[in-house]
């Protein structure tokens, strides 16, 4: 099969012919219909993820069609249209037994723990636990972002922060996951302040319902406090950087909730968390890591009803031959880029 491969961290990203995977007994192989380009892929390429073994194929945000099924799989057959959370849970550990598959202690992740979806085919573990059937009306390009960024944003806003109508939500970083969070928060009845250094990203945030668009260049907490009458109820670091993490926490009103969504690999340095404010304002600092497959029906229902529109965030469709350059330039273009051709 054709796949996007890197053989050294930060090195060339080239399309190569490599062996196609076989399914594990409990797993499937999916023919990739679309694969979103996410900042986490860039982290994997940069060597920020200790799970990645070279040579490596990135890609974890996918939708496609089941092409081969392991002998122990009961719920899926060849031809089923599916997506999958980027966290593939084991289905058997204590976290999985509690329904918290997104923090499974024996998880695998395509594009990190094994080869990913920037390829014609990708292997997925524990298919009965992890696959999500796509409704007929949902195309692969739109569905790809449900594997990571849109589902991650949905869970962060709706289930971790538990955003309520009328609350102010500040979103720091308006890339794919940030724009998704803007859309989900607006649909939940919140009022949104979007923060980014890119005017194009802020225009997309406004088009997706953000009430205020704030330049992230400086003075962000004071600006958010002024716009929201004392600070946001909920604030998300949707980028994963020291500055956005700290700005997010400092943007909160007393008893506000910070949700860390963007990855902060220690290799990039550690953020300074203002714990003095966490105490003095009784802030909550929360983490959000993907979403379990069993939690997808609520999200899919809102998409089918037109209340959420992930397709509005897809700004570019690329062939596999263009994926390497796009991955290396992640974050420079607004919206979500999806690789469709292999
Ligand atoms: Zn587990
Ligand atoms: Zn991702």
PDB file of C-alpha atoms in Angstrom, residues 195-314:
ATOM      1  CA  UNK A 195      -8.432  33.931  20.934  1.00  0.00           C
ATOM      2  CA  UNK A 196      -5.752  33.379  18.306  1.00  0.00           C
ATOM      3  CA  UNK A 197      -2.807  35.198  16.732  1.00  0.00           C
ATOM      4  CA  UNK A 198      -4.096  34.476  13.203  1.00  0.00           C
ATOM      5  CA  UNK A 199      -6.718  36.842  11.732  1.00  0.00           C
ATOM      6  CA  UNK A 200      -7.852  34.049   9.377  1.00  0.00           C
ATOM      7  CA  UNK A 201      -8.462  31.693  12.303  1.00  0.00           C
ATOM      8  CA  UNK A 202     -10.388  34.414  14.132  1.00  0.00           C
ATOM      9  CA  UNK A 203     -12.560  35.027  11.056  1.00  0.00           C
ATOM     10  CA  UNK A 204     -13.425  31.312  11.001  1.00  0.00           C
ATOM     11  CA  UNK A 205     -14.188  31.428  14.723  1.00  0.00           C
ATOM     12  CA  UNK A 206     -16.559  34.355  14.194  1.00  0.00           C
ATOM     13  CA  UNK A 207     -18.196  32.531  11.272  1.00  0.00           C
ATOM     14  CA  UNK A 208     -18.793  29.619  13.639  1.00  0.00           C
ATOM     15  CA  UNK A 209     -20.529  31.779  16.210  1.00  0.00           C
ATOM     16  CA  UNK A 210     -17.854  33.349  18.422  1.00  0.00           C
ATOM     17  CA  UNK A 211     -19.190  36.639  19.790  1.00  0.00           C
ATOM     18  CA  UNK A 212     -15.751  38.179  20.270  1.00  0.00           C
ATOM     19  CA  UNK A 213     -12.484  37.514  18.425  1.00  0.00           C
ATOM     20  CA  UNK A 214      -9.405  38.537  20.387  1.00  0.00           C
ATOM     21  CA  UNK A 215      -5.860  38.864  19.085  1.00  0.00           C
ATOM     22  CA  UNK A 216      -3.681  36.557  21.176  1.00  0.00           C
ATOM     23  CA  UNK A 217      -0.633  38.781  20.924  1.00  0.00           C
ATOM     24  CA  UNK A 218      -0.770  40.183  24.447  1.00  0.00           C
ATOM     25  CA  UNK A 219      -2.953  41.207  27.379  1.00  0.00           C
ATOM     26  CA  UNK A 220      -5.364  38.349  26.732  1.00  0.00           C
ATOM     27  CA  UNK A 221      -6.611  37.723  30.322  1.00  0.00           C
ATOM     28  CA  UNK A 222      -7.456  41.397  30.852  1.00  0.00           C
ATOM     29  CA  UNK A 223      -9.266  41.574  27.513  1.00  0.00           C
ATOM     30  CA  UNK A 224     -11.283  38.437  28.258  1.00  0.00           C
ATOM     31  CA  UNK A 225     -12.161  39.787  31.723  1.00  0.00           C
ATOM     32  CA  UNK A 226     -13.378  43.031  30.195  1.00  0.00           C
ATOM     33  CA  UNK A 227     -15.451  41.359  27.475  1.00  0.00           C
ATOM     34  CA  UNK A 228     -17.066  38.874  29.853  1.00  0.00           C
ATOM     35  CA  UNK A 229     -17.704  41.114  32.837  1.00  0.00           C
ATOM     36  CA  UNK A 230     -15.136  39.542  35.126  1.00  0.00           C
ATOM     37  CA  UNK A 231     -13.731  36.501  33.349  1.00  0.00           C
ATOM     38  CA  UNK A 232     -14.894  33.398  31.545  1.00  0.00           C
ATOM     39  CA  UNK A 233     -16.835  30.645  33.312  1.00  0.00           C
ATOM     40  CA  UNK A 234     -14.974  28.094  31.207  1.00  0.00           C
ATOM     41  CA  UNK A 235     -11.694  28.485  29.365  1.00  0.00           C
ATOM     42  CA  UNK A 236      -9.912  26.006  27.116  1.00  0.00           C
ATOM     43  CA  UNK A 237      -6.318  25.774  26.012  1.00  0.00           C
ATOM     44  CA  UNK A 238      -7.029  24.286  22.618  1.00  0.00           C
ATOM     45  CA  UNK A 239      -3.506  24.799  21.307  1.00  0.00           C
ATOM     46  CA  UNK A 240      -1.214  23.309  23.904  1.00  0.00           C
ATOM     47  CA  UNK A 241       1.458  25.914  24.603  1.00  0.00           C
ATOM     48  CA  UNK A 242       2.792  27.524  27.759  1.00  0.00           C
ATOM     49  CA  UNK A 243       1.314  30.895  26.846  1.00  0.00           C
ATOM     50  CA  UNK A 244      -2.169  29.626  25.947  1.00  0.00           C
ATOM     51  CA  UNK A 245      -2.318  27.391  29.026  1.00  0.00           C
ATOM     52  CA  UNK A 246      -1.435  30.245  31.348  1.00  0.00           C
ATOM     53  CA  UNK A 247      -3.685  32.732  29.523  1.00  0.00           C
ATOM     54  CA  UNK A 248      -6.560  30.292  29.768  1.00  0.00           C
ATOM     55  CA  UNK A 249      -6.259  29.916  33.536  1.00  0.00           C
ATOM     56  CA  UNK A 250      -5.799  33.661  34.028  1.00  0.00           C
ATOM     57  CA  UNK A 251      -8.897  34.358  31.885  1.00  0.00           C
ATOM     58  CA  UNK A 252     -11.246  32.687  34.371  1.00  0.00           C
ATOM     59  CA  UNK A 253     -13.614  34.313  36.830  1.00  0.00           C
ATOM     60  CA  UNK A 254     -13.737  32.937  40.403  1.00  0.00           C
ATOM     61  CA  UNK A 255     -14.777  29.264  40.437  1.00  0.00           C
ATOM     62  CA  UNK A 256     -14.134  29.007  36.688  1.00  0.00           C
ATOM     63  CA  UNK A 257     -13.113  25.789  34.918  1.00  0.00           C
ATOM     64  CA  UNK A 258      -9.984  25.477  32.808  1.00  0.00           C
ATOM     65  CA  UNK A 259      -9.877  22.548  30.401  1.00  0.00           C
ATOM     66  CA  UNK A 260      -6.523  21.482  28.964  1.00  0.00           C
ATOM     67  CA  UNK A 261      -7.187  20.078  25.499  1.00  0.00           C
ATOM     68  CA  UNK A 262      -4.038  20.831  23.511  1.00  0.00           C
ATOM     69  CA  UNK A 263      -1.113  18.504  24.143  1.00  0.00           C
ATOM     70  CA  UNK A 264       1.800  19.865  26.158  1.00  0.00           C
ATOM     71  CA  UNK A 265       4.676  17.445  25.548  1.00  0.00           C
ATOM     72  CA  UNK A 266       7.421  18.042  28.135  1.00  0.00           C
ATOM     73  CA  UNK A 267       9.938  18.142  25.269  1.00  0.00           C
ATOM     74  CA  UNK A 268       8.537  21.591  24.442  1.00  0.00           C
ATOM     75  CA  UNK A 269       8.967  22.876  28.004  1.00  0.00           C
ATOM     76  CA  UNK A 270       6.467  22.959  30.847  1.00  0.00           C
ATOM     77  CA  UNK A 271       3.860  25.710  31.269  1.00  0.00           C
ATOM     78  CA  UNK A 272       3.769  27.861  34.365  1.00  0.00           C
ATOM     79  CA  UNK A 273       0.440  27.133  36.023  1.00  0.00           C
ATOM     80  CA  UNK A 274      -0.619  30.020  38.302  1.00  0.00           C
ATOM     81  CA  UNK A 275      -1.554  27.872  41.287  1.00  0.00           C
ATOM     82  CA  UNK A 276      -1.956  31.034  43.410  1.00  0.00           C
ATOM     83  CA  UNK A 277      -5.026  31.877  41.311  1.00  0.00           C
ATOM     84  CA  UNK A 278      -6.240  28.277  41.395  1.00  0.00           C
ATOM     85  CA  UNK A 279      -6.420  28.570  45.192  1.00  0.00           C
ATOM     86  CA  UNK A 280      -7.541  32.172  45.545  1.00  0.00           C
ATOM     87  CA  UNK A 281     -10.309  31.907  42.915  1.00  0.00           C
ATOM     88  CA  UNK A 282     -11.161  28.262  43.587  1.00  0.00           C
ATOM     89  CA  UNK A 283     -10.517  27.391  39.951  1.00  0.00           C
ATOM     90  CA  UNK A 284     -10.897  23.899  38.556  1.00  0.00           C
ATOM     91  CA  UNK A 285      -8.117  22.600  36.312  1.00  0.00           C
ATOM     92  CA  UNK A 286      -9.417  19.752  34.164  1.00  0.00           C
ATOM     93  CA  UNK A 287      -7.934  17.503  31.503  1.00  0.00           C
ATOM     94  CA  UNK A 288      -9.800  16.120  28.499  1.00  0.00           C
ATOM     95  CA  UNK A 289      -8.438  13.315  26.315  1.00  0.00           C
ATOM     96  CA  UNK A 290     -10.589  12.281  23.355  1.00  0.00           C
ATOM     97  CA  UNK A 291     -13.965  10.594  23.754  1.00  0.00           C
ATOM     98  CA  UNK A 292     -15.035   6.967  24.193  1.00  0.00           C
ATOM     99  CA  UNK A 293     -16.790   5.261  21.279  1.00  0.00           C
ATOM    100  CA  UNK A 294     -19.910   4.642  23.393  1.00  0.00           C
ATOM    101  CA  UNK A 295     -20.315   8.426  23.828  1.00  0.00           C
ATOM    102  CA  UNK A 296     -20.578   9.106  20.072  1.00  0.00           C
ATOM    103  CA  UNK A 297     -24.361   8.705  19.552  1.00  0.00           C
ATOM    104  CA  UNK A 298     -25.125  12.051  21.220  1.00  0.00           C
ATOM    105  CA  UNK A 299     -22.569  13.791  18.991  1.00  0.00           C
ATOM    106  CA  UNK A 300     -23.769  12.024  15.832  1.00  0.00           C
ATOM    107  CA  UNK A 301     -27.361  12.953  16.680  1.00  0.00           C
ATOM    108  CA  UNK A 302     -26.507  16.640  16.929  1.00  0.00           C
ATOM    109  CA  UNK A 303     -24.667  16.461  13.586  1.00  0.00           C
ATOM    110  CA  UNK A 304     -27.609  14.682  11.917  1.00  0.00           C
ATOM    111  CA  UNK A 305     -29.949  17.363  13.311  1.00  0.00           C
ATOM    112  CA  UNK A 306     -27.747  20.106  11.861  1.00  0.00           C
ATOM    113  CA  UNK A 307     -26.979  21.567  15.299  1.00  0.00           C
ATOM    114  CA  UNK A 308     -23.279  20.810  14.838  1.00  0.00           C
ATOM    115  CA  UNK A 309     -21.560  21.162  11.466  1.00  0.00           C
ATOM    116  CA  UNK A 310     -18.030  19.732  11.450  1.00  0.00           C
ATOM    117  CA  UNK A 311     -18.007  20.038   7.659  1.00  0.00           C
ATOM    118  CA  UNK A 312     -17.910  23.844   8.080  1.00  0.00           C
ATOM    119  CA  UNK A 313     -14.408  23.517   9.558  1.00  0.00           C
ATOM    120  CA  UNK A 314     -12.855  21.550   6.686  1.00  0.00           C
TER     121      UNK A 314
END
